[in-house]
Coordinates of C-alpha atoms in Angstrom, one line a residue:
Chain L
X1 CA -124.8 -113.6 40.5
X2 CA -125.2 -116.6 42.6
X3 CA -122.9 -119.4 41.7
X4 CA -123.9 -122.9 42.6
X5 CA -121.4 -125.4 43.9
X6 CA -122.5 -127.7 41.1
X7 CA -121.3 -125.2 38.6
X8 CA -117.9 -124.8 40.2
X9 CA -117.6 -128.6 40.5
X10 CA -118.5 -128.9 36.8
X11 CA -116.0 -126.3 35.7
X12 CA -113.3 -128.0 37.8
X13 CA -114.2 -131.3 36.2
X14 CA -113.8 -129.8 32.7
X15 CA -110.4 -128.5 33.7
X16 CA -109.5 -131.9 35.2
X17 CA -109.0 -130.4 38.6
X18 CA -110.0 -132.3 41.8
X19 CA -111.2 -130.1 44.6
X20 CA -111.3 -130.9 48.3
X21 CA -114.6 -129.8 50.0
X22 CA -112.9 -126.8 51.7
X23 CA -111.4 -125.7 48.4
X24 CA -114.8 -126.0 46.7
X25 CA -116.2 -123.7 49.4
X26 CA -113.5 -121.1 49.1
X27 CA -113.3 -121.1 45.3
X28 CA -117.1 -120.8 45.0
X29 CA -116.9 -117.7 47.2
X30 CA -114.0 -116.2 45.2
X31 CA -115.5 -117.0 41.8
X32 CA -118.8 -115.5 42.9
X33 CA -117.1 -112.2 43.9
X34 CA -115.3 -112.2 40.5
X35 CA -118.5 -112.7 38.6
X36 CA -120.2 -110.0 40.6
X37 CA -117.4 -107.6 39.7
X38 CA -117.8 -108.5 36.0
X39 CA -121.6 -108.1 36.2
X40 CA -121.0 -104.3 36.3
X41 CA -120.4 -104.5 32.6
X42 CA -124.1 -105.3 32.2
X43 CA -124.8 -101.7 33.2
X44 CA -122.7 -100.2 30.4
X45 CA -124.7 -98.8 27.4
X46 CA -123.3 -100.7 24.4
X47 CA -126.0 -99.9 21.9
X48 CA -124.3 -99.4 18.5
X49 CA -120.9 -100.7 19.7
X50 CA -119.2 -103.4 17.6
X51 CA -118.1 -106.4 19.6
X52 CA -114.4 -106.0 20.4
X53 CA -112.2 -108.9 19.3
X54 CA -108.9 -107.4 20.3
X55 CA -107.9 -104.6 22.6
X56 CA -104.6 -103.5 21.1
X57 CA -106.0 -101.9 18.0
X58 CA -103.7 -103.9 15.8
X59 CA -104.6 -105.9 12.7
X60 CA -103.0 -108.2 10.1
X61 CA -99.9 -109.0 12.0
X62 CA -98.3 -111.9 10.1
X63 CA -95.1 -113.7 9.5
X64 CA -93.6 -115.2 6.4
X65 CA -93.5 -119.0 6.2
X66 CA -89.8 -119.1 7.1
X67 CA -88.4 -121.6 9.6
X68 CA -86.6 -120.5 12.8
X69 CA -84.8 -122.9 15.2
X70 CA -86.8 -125.0 17.5
X71 CA -85.8 -125.8 21.0
X72 CA -83.1 -128.5 21.7
X73 CA -85.0 -131.6 22.9
X74 CA -83.2 -131.6 26.3
X75 CA -84.4 -128.1 26.9
X76 CA -88.0 -129.0 25.9
X77 CA -88.1 -131.9 28.3
X78 CA -86.0 -130.3 31.1
X79 CA -89.0 -129.7 33.4
X80 CA -90.9 -132.8 32.5
X81 CA -91.4 -135.1 35.6
X82 CA -91.4 -138.1 33.3
X83 CA -89.8 -138.5 30.0
X84 CA -88.5 -141.3 27.8
X85 CA -86.7 -141.4 24.4
X86 CA -87.6 -137.8 23.6
X87 CA -91.2 -138.2 24.6
X88 CA -93.1 -136.6 27.5
X89 CA -94.6 -139.5 29.5
X90 CA -98.1 -139.0 31.1
X91 CA -100.5 -141.4 32.8
X92 CA -102.5 -143.2 30.1
X93 CA -105.5 -141.2 29.0
X94 CA -108.0 -142.6 26.5
X95 CA -111.3 -140.9 26.0
Chain T
X1 CA -142.2 -145.7 8.5
X2 CA -139.5 -145.1 5.9
X3 CA -136.4 -143.2 7.1
X4 CA -133.7 -141.3 5.3
X5 CA -130.2 -140.7 6.6
X6 CA -128.9 -137.2 7.1
X7 CA -125.1 -136.9 7.0
X8 CA -122.6 -134.1 7.4
X9 CA -118.9 -134.4 7.3
X10 CA -116.1 -132.5 9.0
X11 CA -112.8 -132.8 7.1
X12 CA -109.5 -131.7 8.6
X13 CA -106.8 -130.9 6.0
X14 CA -103.3 -130.3 7.1
X15 CA -101.9 -127.4 5.1
X16 CA -98.5 -128.1 3.6
X17 CA -96.7 -125.0 4.8
X18 CA -93.0 -125.2 5.7
X19 CA -93.5 -124.0 9.2
X20 CA -96.3 -124.1 11.8
X21 CA -99.3 -121.9 11.8
X22 CA -98.3 -119.6 14.7
X23 CA -94.5 -120.2 15.0
X24 CA -91.4 -120.9 12.9
X25 CA -91.0 -124.6 13.8
X26 CA -90.7 -127.0 10.9
X27 CA -93.6 -129.2 9.9
X28 CA -91.6 -132.1 8.6
X29 CA -93.3 -135.5 8.8
X30 CA -91.4 -138.3 10.7
X31 CA -89.0 -136.1 12.6
X32 CA -87.6 -137.4 16.0
X33 CA -90.2 -136.7 18.8
X34 CA -90.3 -133.2 20.2
X35 CA -87.6 -131.8 18.0
X36 CA -89.9 -129.4 16.1
X37 CA -91.3 -127.5 19.1
X38 CA -90.7 -124.1 20.7
X39 CA -92.1 -121.9 23.5
X40 CA -95.0 -120.8 21.2
X41 CA -96.4 -124.1 20.2
X42 CA -95.7 -125.5 23.7
X43 CA -97.7 -122.6 25.1
X44 CA -95.0 -121.3 27.5
X45 CA -96.0 -118.2 29.4
X46 CA -94.9 -115.0 27.7
X47 CA -94.7 -116.4 24.2
X48 CA -96.8 -114.9 21.4
X49 CA -98.3 -116.6 18.4
X50 CA -98.0 -114.9 15.0
X51 CA -100.0 -116.1 12.0
X52 CA -98.2 -117.7 9.1
X53 CA -99.2 -115.7 6.0
X54 CA -99.0 -118.7 3.7
X55 CA -101.4 -120.7 5.9
X56 CA -104.0 -117.9 5.6
X57 CA -103.5 -117.7 1.8
X58 CA -103.8 -121.5 1.4
X59 CA -107.1 -121.4 3.5
X60 CA -108.4 -118.6 1.2
X61 CA -107.4 -120.6 -1.8
X62 CA -109.3 -123.7 -0.6
X63 CA -112.3 -121.6 0.3
X64 CA -112.4 -120.1 -3.2
X65 CA -112.1 -123.5 -4.9
X66 CA -115.1 -124.6 -2.8
X67 CA -117.1 -121.6 -4.0
X68 CA -117.1 -120.1 -0.5
X69 CA -117.5 -116.4 0.5
X70 CA -114.3 -115.2 2.0
X71 CA -114.8 -113.1 5.1
X72 CA -113.5 -109.6 4.9
X73 CA -112.9 -109.7 8.6
X74 CA -111.8 -112.8 10.4
X75 CA -110.3 -113.6 13.8
X76 CA -109.2 -116.5 16.0
X77 CA -110.8 -117.9 19.1
X78 CA -109.7 -120.1 22.0
X79 CA -111.3 -123.5 22.3
X80 CA -110.7 -125.0 25.8
X81 CA -110.3 -128.7 26.4
X82 CA -107.9 -130.6 28.7
X83 CA -106.1 -133.5 27.0
X84 CA -102.4 -134.3 27.0
X85 CA -102.2 -133.8 23.2
X86 CA -102.8 -130.1 23.8
X87 CA -99.9 -128.5 25.8
X88 CA -101.7 -125.2 26.3
X89 CA -105.1 -126.7 27.3
X90 CA -106.5 -124.4 24.6
X91 CA -106.6 -124.8 20.9
X92 CA -106.4 -121.7 18.7
X93 CA -109.3 -122.1 16.3
X94 CA -112.1 -120.0 14.8
X95 CA -115.6 -119.8 16.2
X96 CA -118.0 -117.2 14.7
X97 CA -115.9 -115.7 11.9
X98 CA -114.4 -118.5 9.9
X99 CA -112.2 -117.5 7.0
X100 CA -114.6 -119.0 4.4
X101 CA -118.3 -119.9 4.5
X102 CA -121.3 -120.7 2.4
X103 CA -119.7 -122.7 -0.4
X104 CA -120.5 -125.9 -2.2
X105 CA -119.1 -128.9 -4.0
X106 CA -120.8 -130.7 -6.8
X107 CA -120.5 -134.4 -6.7
X108 CA -121.6 -137.2 -9.1
X109 CA -124.3 -139.5 -7.7
X110 CA -125.6 -142.2 -10.1
X111 CA -124.7 -140.1 -13.1
X112 CA -126.5 -137.0 -11.7
X113 CA -124.9 -134.0 -10.2
X114 CA -125.7 -133.3 -6.6
X115 CA -124.7 -130.1 -4.8
X116 CA -123.3 -130.5 -1.3
X117 CA -123.2 -127.3 0.7
X118 CA -120.0 -126.2 2.5
X119 CA -121.0 -124.5 5.7
X120 CA -117.6 -123.2 6.6
X121 CA -113.8 -123.6 6.4
X122 CA -111.8 -122.4 9.3
X123 CA -108.1 -122.4 10.2
X124 CA -106.9 -123.9 13.5
X125 CA -103.8 -125.5 15.0
X126 CA -103.3 -129.2 15.1
X127 CA -102.8 -131.2 18.4
X128 CA -99.9 -133.5 19.2
X129 CA -99.7 -137.2 18.9
X130 CA -100.2 -139.7 21.7
X131 CA -98.8 -143.2 21.7
X132 CA -100.5 -145.4 24.3
X133 CA -98.4 -148.0 25.9
X134 CA -99.1 -150.0 29.1
X135 CA -100.2 -147.6 31.8
X136 CA -98.6 -144.6 30.2
X137 CA -99.0 -142.4 27.1
X138 CA -96.0 -141.0 25.2
X139 CA -96.5 -137.5 23.9
X140 CA -94.9 -136.0 20.9
X141 CA -95.7 -132.3 20.2
X142 CA -94.1 -132.0 16.8
X143 CA -97.6 -131.9 15.2
X144 CA -98.9 -129.4 17.7
X145 CA -99.4 -126.1 15.9
X146 CA -99.4 -127.4 12.3
X147 CA -102.0 -125.6 10.3
X148 CA -105.2 -127.4 9.9
X149 CA -108.1 -126.3 7.8
X150 CA -111.5 -127.7 9.0
X151 CA -114.0 -128.0 6.2
X152 CA -117.6 -128.5 7.4
X153 CA -120.3 -129.7 5.0
X154 CA -124.0 -129.0 5.4
X155 CA -126.0 -132.1 6.2
X156 CA -126.8 -132.5 2.5
X157 CA -125.4 -136.0 2.2
X158 CA -128.0 -138.7 2.2
X159 CA -126.1 -142.0 1.8
X160 CA -122.8 -143.5 2.7
X161 CA -121.9 -143.8 -1.0
X162 CA -122.5 -140.0 -1.4
X163 CA -120.2 -139.4 1.6
X164 CA -117.5 -141.5 -0.2
X165 CA -118.0 -139.5 -3.4
X166 CA -117.9 -136.2 -1.6
X167 CA -114.6 -137.1 0.2
X168 CA -113.0 -138.3 -3.1
X169 CA -114.0 -135.1 -4.9
X170 CA -113.0 -132.9 -2.0
X171 CA -109.6 -134.5 -1.7
X172 CA -109.2 -134.2 -5.5
X173 CA -109.9 -130.5 -5.4
X174 CA -107.6 -129.8 -2.5
X175 CA -104.8 -131.8 -4.0
X176 CA -105.0 -129.8 -7.3
X177 CA -104.4 -126.7 -5.3
X178 CA -101.0 -127.8 -4.1
X179 CA -101.8 -126.9 -0.5
X180 CA -101.8 -130.4 1.1
X181 CA -100.6 -133.9 0.2
X182 CA -104.0 -135.1 1.5
X183 CA -102.4 -138.4 2.7
X184 CA -104.7 -140.1 5.1
X185 CA -102.1 -142.6 6.2
X186 CA -99.9 -139.7 7.3
X187 CA -103.0 -138.0 8.9
X188 CA -102.8 -135.0 6.5
X189 CA -106.5 -135.6 5.8
X190 CA -108.9 -136.7 8.6
X191 CA -112.7 -137.0 8.7
X192 CA -115.4 -137.1 11.3
X193 CA -119.0 -137.9 10.4
X194 CA -122.3 -136.7 11.8
X195 CA -125.3 -138.9 11.1
X196 CA -128.9 -139.0 12.0
X197 CA -132.1 -140.4 10.5
X198 CA -135.5 -138.8 10.0
X199 CA -138.8 -139.9 8.4
X200 CA -138.4 -139.5 4.7
X201 CA -139.7 -136.1 3.4
X202 CA -139.7 -134.4 6.8
X203 CA -137.4 -131.4 7.6
X204 CA -136.6 -131.7 11.3
X205 CA -133.2 -133.4 12.1
X206 CA -133.1 -136.5 14.3
X207 CA -130.7 -137.0 17.2
X208 CA -127.2 -137.4 15.7
X209 CA -124.2 -139.3 16.6
X210 CA -120.7 -138.2 15.7
X211 CA -118.3 -140.8 14.5
X212 CA -114.5 -140.5 15.0
X213 CA -111.5 -142.5 14.2
X214 CA -112.2 -142.9 10.5
X215 CA -108.9 -143.7 8.8
X216 CA -110.0 -144.2 5.2
X217 CA -112.8 -143.2 2.9
X218 CA -113.9 -146.8 3.0
X219 CA -114.0 -146.6 6.8
X220 CA -116.3 -143.6 6.5
X221 CA -118.6 -145.4 4.2
X222 CA -118.7 -148.6 6.4
X223 CA -119.1 -146.7 9.7
X224 CA -122.0 -144.6 8.3
X225 CA -123.8 -147.7 7.1
X226 CA -123.3 -149.3 10.5
X227 CA -124.6 -146.2 12.3
X228 CA -127.6 -145.9 9.9
X229 CA -128.6 -149.5 10.7
X230 CA -128.0 -149.0 14.4
X231 CA -130.3 -145.9 14.4
X232 CA -133.0 -147.7 12.4
X233 CA -132.9 -150.7 14.8
X234 CA -133.3 -148.4 17.8
X235 CA -136.2 -146.6 16.1
X236 CA -137.9 -149.9 15.2
X237 CA -137.5 -151.0 18.8
X238 CA -139.0 -147.7 20.0
X239 CA -135.9 -146.8 21.9
X240 CA -134.3 -143.4 22.3
X241 CA -131.2 -142.4 20.3
X242 CA -128.6 -140.7 22.5
X243 CA -126.6 -137.8 21.2
X244 CA -123.0 -139.0 21.5
X245 CA -119.6 -139.4 20.0
X246 CA -118.8 -142.9 18.8
X247 CA -115.5 -144.5 17.8
X248 CA -115.2 -146.6 14.7
X249 CA -113.6 -150.0 15.4
X250 CA -112.1 -151.0 12.1
X251 CA -111.3 -154.6 13.2
X252 CA -114.7 -155.3 14.7
X253 CA -116.4 -153.2 12.1
X254 CA -118.7 -151.4 14.6
X255 CA -119.0 -148.1 16.4
X256 CA -118.5 -147.9 20.2
X257 CA -119.7 -145.2 22.5
X258 CA -117.0 -142.8 23.9
X259 CA -117.3 -141.9 27.5
X260 CA -116.6 -138.2 27.1
X261 CA -119.7 -136.1 27.2
X262 CA -118.3 -132.6 26.5
X263 CA -120.6 -130.3 24.7
X264 CA -120.0 -127.3 22.5
X265 CA -120.7 -124.9 25.4
X266 CA -118.0 -126.7 27.5
X267 CA -115.4 -125.6 25.0
X268 CA -115.9 -122.0 26.4
X269 CA -114.8 -120.3 23.2
X270 CA -113.6 -116.7 23.5
X271 CA -111.6 -114.4 21.2
X272 CA -107.9 -115.2 21.2
X273 CA -106.3 -112.2 23.0
X274 CA -102.8 -113.0 21.7
X275 CA -103.8 -112.6 18.0
X276 CA -105.1 -109.4 16.5
X277 CA -107.9 -109.8 13.9
X278 CA -107.4 -109.9 10.1
X279 CA -108.9 -108.1 7.2
X280 CA -108.8 -109.7 3.8
X281 CA -109.4 -107.2 1.0
X282 CA -111.0 -107.9 -2.3
X283 CA -107.8 -107.3 -4.4
X284 CA -105.9 -109.9 -2.3
X285 CA -108.7 -112.4 -2.8
X286 CA -108.6 -111.6 -6.6
X287 CA -104.8 -112.3 -6.6
X288 CA -105.3 -115.6 -4.9
X289 CA -108.1 -116.6 -7.2
X290 CA -105.7 -116.2 -10.1
X291 CA -103.5 -118.9 -8.6
X292 CA -106.2 -121.5 -8.7
X293 CA -105.5 -124.0 -11.5
X294 CA -108.0 -125.9 -13.7
X295 CA -109.9 -128.0 -11.2
X296 CA -110.8 -131.7 -11.6
X297 CA -114.4 -131.1 -12.8
X298 CA -113.4 -128.5 -15.4
X299 CA -110.5 -130.8 -16.5
X300 CA -112.8 -133.7 -16.8
X301 CA -115.2 -131.8 -19.1
X302 CA -112.3 -130.7 -21.2
X303 CA -110.9 -134.2 -21.5
X304 CA -114.3 -135.3 -22.8
X305 CA -114.5 -132.5 -25.3
X306 CA -110.8 -132.4 -26.5
X307 CA -110.1 -136.2 -26.5
X308 CA -113.6 -137.6 -26.9
X309 CA -113.3 -139.6 -23.7
X310 CA -116.3 -141.0 -21.9
X311 CA -117.4 -139.5 -18.6
X312 CA -116.2 -142.7 -16.8
X313 CA -112.8 -142.6 -18.4
X314 CA -112.3 -138.8 -17.9
X315 CA -113.4 -139.0 -14.3
X316 CA -110.8 -141.7 -13.5
X317 CA -108.0 -139.8 -15.3
X318 CA -108.5 -136.5 -13.5
X319 CA -108.7 -138.1 -10.0
X320 CA -105.4 -136.5 -9.0
X321 CA -103.3 -133.7 -10.4
X322 CA -100.4 -136.0 -11.2
X323 CA -102.6 -138.6 -12.9
X324 CA -104.2 -136.0 -15.0
X325 CA -100.9 -134.4 -16.2
X326 CA -99.5 -137.9 -16.9
X327 CA -102.6 -138.9 -18.8
X328 CA -102.9 -135.7 -20.8
X329 CA -99.3 -135.9 -22.0
X330 CA -100.0 -139.3 -23.4
X331 CA -103.4 -138.5 -24.9
X332 CA -101.8 -135.5 -26.7
X333 CA -98.9 -137.5 -28.0
X334 CA -101.1 -140.2 -29.5
X335 CA -101.0 -139.7 -33.3
X336 CA -104.6 -140.8 -34.0
X337 CA -107.7 -138.7 -33.5
X338 CA -109.4 -141.5 -31.7
X339 CA -107.8 -141.5 -28.2
X340 CA -109.8 -144.4 -26.8
X341 CA -106.8 -146.9 -26.9
X342 CA -104.7 -144.6 -24.8
X343 CA -107.5 -144.2 -22.2
X344 CA -108.0 -147.9 -22.2
X345 CA -104.3 -148.5 -21.6
X346 CA -104.0 -145.9 -18.9
X347 CA -107.1 -147.1 -17.0
X348 CA -106.5 -150.8 -17.6
X349 CA -103.0 -152.4 -17.8
X350 CA -101.0 -149.4 -16.7
X351 CA -103.2 -148.7 -13.7
X352 CA -102.9 -152.4 -12.8
X353 CA -99.1 -152.2 -13.0
X354 CA -99.2 -149.1 -10.8
X355 CA -101.5 -150.9 -8.3
X356 CA -99.4 -154.1 -8.1
X357 CA -96.3 -152.0 -7.6
X358 CA -98.0 -149.9 -4.9
X359 CA -97.3 -146.8 -7.0
X360 CA -99.2 -144.1 -8.5
X361 CA -100.0 -144.2 -12.2
X362 CA -97.8 -141.1 -12.7
X363 CA -94.8 -143.1 -11.4
X364 CA -95.0 -145.7 -14.1
X365 CA -91.9 -145.0 -16.3
X366 CA -93.5 -145.5 -19.7
X367 CA -93.0 -142.5 -22.0
X368 CA -95.7 -141.2 -24.4
X369 CA -93.6 -142.5 -27.3
X370 CA -93.2 -145.9 -25.6
X371 CA -96.9 -146.2 -25.0
X372 CA -97.6 -145.3 -28.6
X373 CA -95.2 -148.0 -29.7
X374 CA -97.0 -150.7 -27.7
X375 CA -100.4 -149.6 -29.0
X376 CA -99.0 -149.5 -32.5
X377 CA -97.7 -153.0 -32.3
X378 CA -101.1 -154.3 -31.2
X379 CA -103.1 -152.3 -33.7
X380 CA -100.9 -153.6 -36.6
X381 CA -101.5 -157.1 -35.4
X382 CA -97.8 -157.8 -34.7
X383 CA -98.5 -158.7 -31.0
X384 CA -101.6 -159.8 -29.2
X385 CA -103.1 -157.8 -26.4
X386 CA -101.9 -160.4 -24.0
X387 CA -98.3 -160.2 -25.3
X388 CA -98.6 -156.4 -25.1
X389 CA -99.2 -156.6 -21.4
X390 CA -96.0 -158.7 -21.1
X391 CA -94.2 -156.1 -23.1
X392 CA -95.5 -153.4 -20.7
X393 CA -94.4 -155.3 -17.6
X394 CA -91.0 -156.0 -19.0
X395 CA -90.6 -152.4 -20.2
X396 CA -91.2 -151.1 -16.7
X397 CA -88.8 -153.6 -15.2
X398 CA -86.0 -153.3 -17.6
X399 CA -86.5 -150.0 -19.4
X400 CA -86.0 -151.7 -22.8
X401 CA -88.1 -150.5 -25.7
X402 CA -91.0 -152.5 -27.0
X403 CA -89.4 -153.7 -30.3
X404 CA -86.4 -155.2 -28.4
X405 CA -88.7 -156.9 -25.9
X406 CA -90.8 -158.4 -28.6
X407 CA -87.7 -159.8 -30.3
X408 CA -86.0 -161.0 -27.2
X409 CA -89.1 -162.7 -25.7
X410 CA -90.2 -163.9 -29.1
X411 CA -93.6 -162.4 -28.7
X412 CA -94.5 -161.8 -32.4
X413 CA -98.1 -162.8 -32.8
X414 CA -98.8 -165.9 -34.9
X415 CA -101.4 -165.1 -37.5
X416 CA -100.4 -167.8 -39.9
X417 CA -103.2 -170.4 -40.0
X418 CA -101.0 -173.3 -40.9
X419 CA -98.8 -172.5 -37.9
X420 CA -101.8 -172.6 -35.6
X421 CA -103.6 -175.7 -37.0
X422 CA -101.7 -178.3 -34.9
X423 CA -102.5 -176.5 -31.6
X424 CA -106.1 -176.0 -32.6
X425 CA -106.6 -179.7 -33.3
X426 CA -105.0 -180.7 -30.0
X427 CA -107.3 -178.3 -28.1
X428 CA -110.4 -179.8 -30.0
X429 CA -109.3 -183.3 -29.1
X430 CA -108.7 -182.5 -25.4
X431 CA -112.0 -180.7 -24.9
X432 CA -114.8 -182.8 -26.4
X433 CA -117.4 -181.6 -23.9
X434 CA -116.8 -177.9 -24.8
X435 CA -116.8 -178.7 -28.5
X436 CA -120.1 -180.5 -28.0
X437 CA -121.5 -177.5 -26.1
X438 CA -120.6 -175.2 -29.0
X439 CA -122.1 -177.5 -31.6
X440 CA -125.3 -177.7 -29.4
X441 CA -125.6 -173.9 -29.8
X442 CA -123.6 -172.5 -26.8
X443 CA -121.7 -170.0 -28.9
X444 CA -119.8 -168.5 -26.0
X445 CA -118.1 -171.8 -25.3
X446 CA -115.8 -171.1 -28.2
X447 CA -114.0 -168.5 -26.1
X448 CA -112.8 -171.2 -23.8
X449 CA -111.3 -173.0 -26.7
X450 CA -109.6 -169.8 -28.0
X451 CA -108.2 -169.3 -24.5
X452 CA -106.7 -172.9 -24.6
X453 CA -105.0 -172.2 -27.9
X454 CA -103.7 -168.9 -26.5
X455 CA -102.3 -170.8 -23.5
X456 CA -100.6 -173.5 -25.6
X457 CA -98.9 -170.7 -27.7
X458 CA -98.0 -168.7 -24.6
X459 CA -100.2 -165.9 -25.7
X460 CA -98.7 -165.6 -29.1
X461 CA -101.6 -166.8 -31.2
X462 CA -103.7 -164.1 -32.8
X463 CA -107.0 -164.7 -31.0
X464 CA -109.1 -163.3 -33.8
X465 CA -107.6 -165.7 -36.3
X466 CA -107.9 -168.6 -33.9
X467 CA -111.6 -167.8 -33.3
X468 CA -112.3 -167.7 -37.0
X469 CA -110.4 -170.9 -37.6
X470 CA -112.3 -172.7 -34.8
X471 CA -115.6 -171.4 -35.9
X472 CA -115.0 -172.7 -39.5
X473 CA -113.6 -176.0 -38.3
X474 CA -116.5 -176.7 -35.9
X475 CA -119.3 -175.5 -38.1
X476 CA -118.1 -177.4 -41.1
X477 CA -117.5 -180.7 -39.4

């Protein structure tokens, strides 16, 4: 399946990723190869097959409404580049 | 051309479970930032969500109370969007197989019942909270992963007032179920509104706008009215309406366009691979159905039947579970068959006391016996209605009983004509114009004179006696 650069740019934009021109080239090529691989699924005969929602064959795995310990706040924030008073700090984003 | 509005509402209800929907972190409101988070709700690699059984049961309970069909097979899906309130960049939600669908809620519109369809109710995880400050945003993920039930109505609502009624009734139902505190100020209940207009009588939907940032039912009503007017003005000017999300600005009382243009397909839903699907069997649904209490509409009808209340009174008294329990205790305890005085007191003076104290009616510490005592004093003519209100206020403040308050504050009603004559003469003398009006045939002006006598006697005069005295005195003369 041919993948236009516009589509790749659009998906990158949705993911808030900025791509340099050479990255756009490379990723478009890679994504196209991935999609071609996946397109093989179109050849499978799926008449009468229920859509799969999970591959492990499990169902109804639940837990009781019982608390367990949360992380200590120092640990939660340990890898944050910016933090303040227990908060993560990010550049201001308002939609 | 005449247009009609078409409105659909999306209501998010935070379910009051102890722990989050997919992990064991607490859901306590007001905790220190980022103290109720763990690898699961923060979306660390390698962590696995596991569904909270109670959250599923609460969702089914709400679905049943809203007359929905509960799906025998349900699953979760990933909704993708990138915003700092979502640490995983995905939200676990439900796409094509919501827990509940195809229900309805009957609301009252101008004394008629109108049925509003419920398209679906699905369970999802809440996002975190952002505090914007200067050039930065502070992020608190405590709310991330709290169970949220999104209840989507059909576009059956045709006026802002109907939207208000729908929200009031929906809140009332959910609150009765004890699954959420439905507190809008705490964000446990949130609402987005979809609105479009179309030529009256046609079927096709117009281009809609979605309104967000609605922090009260009043805001929903006002914002919808604003949007309807905006749509009609655009139509009248022959301009195109753009499909978009708009924010309600409470201060400026107008909606503003949001820049974001993400569409449904941009959310790229797919089945959540970390959660297996769920089957809900009929016997389990039956068990949950049994836990549903008498709901507001049924209770309202019973109040009308059992206590002879009017629709208006009954509706006000069943508005919340606590109010209804408080009211019924007092209605039951009232010795007379005619319960109207109790309803009047609950809806009138007692509701006012609650309001002015910023409390709920059910928090007003007046026992059934104490209320009976006050009503008894008024009915036997020992105190006036006005004095009774003073007794009520004092009773709430001091906890003393009515008899003591009447004695201490000297509130016994003066019904003795000779004791009232001096005050009456003084009032007649001071108000020649009003007296003239009455004599000239303006019968209502007598109420002003009665009020003046009441004032001079600090509310102790028996207004009925005063009225009779004045009438006799002014008609004879």
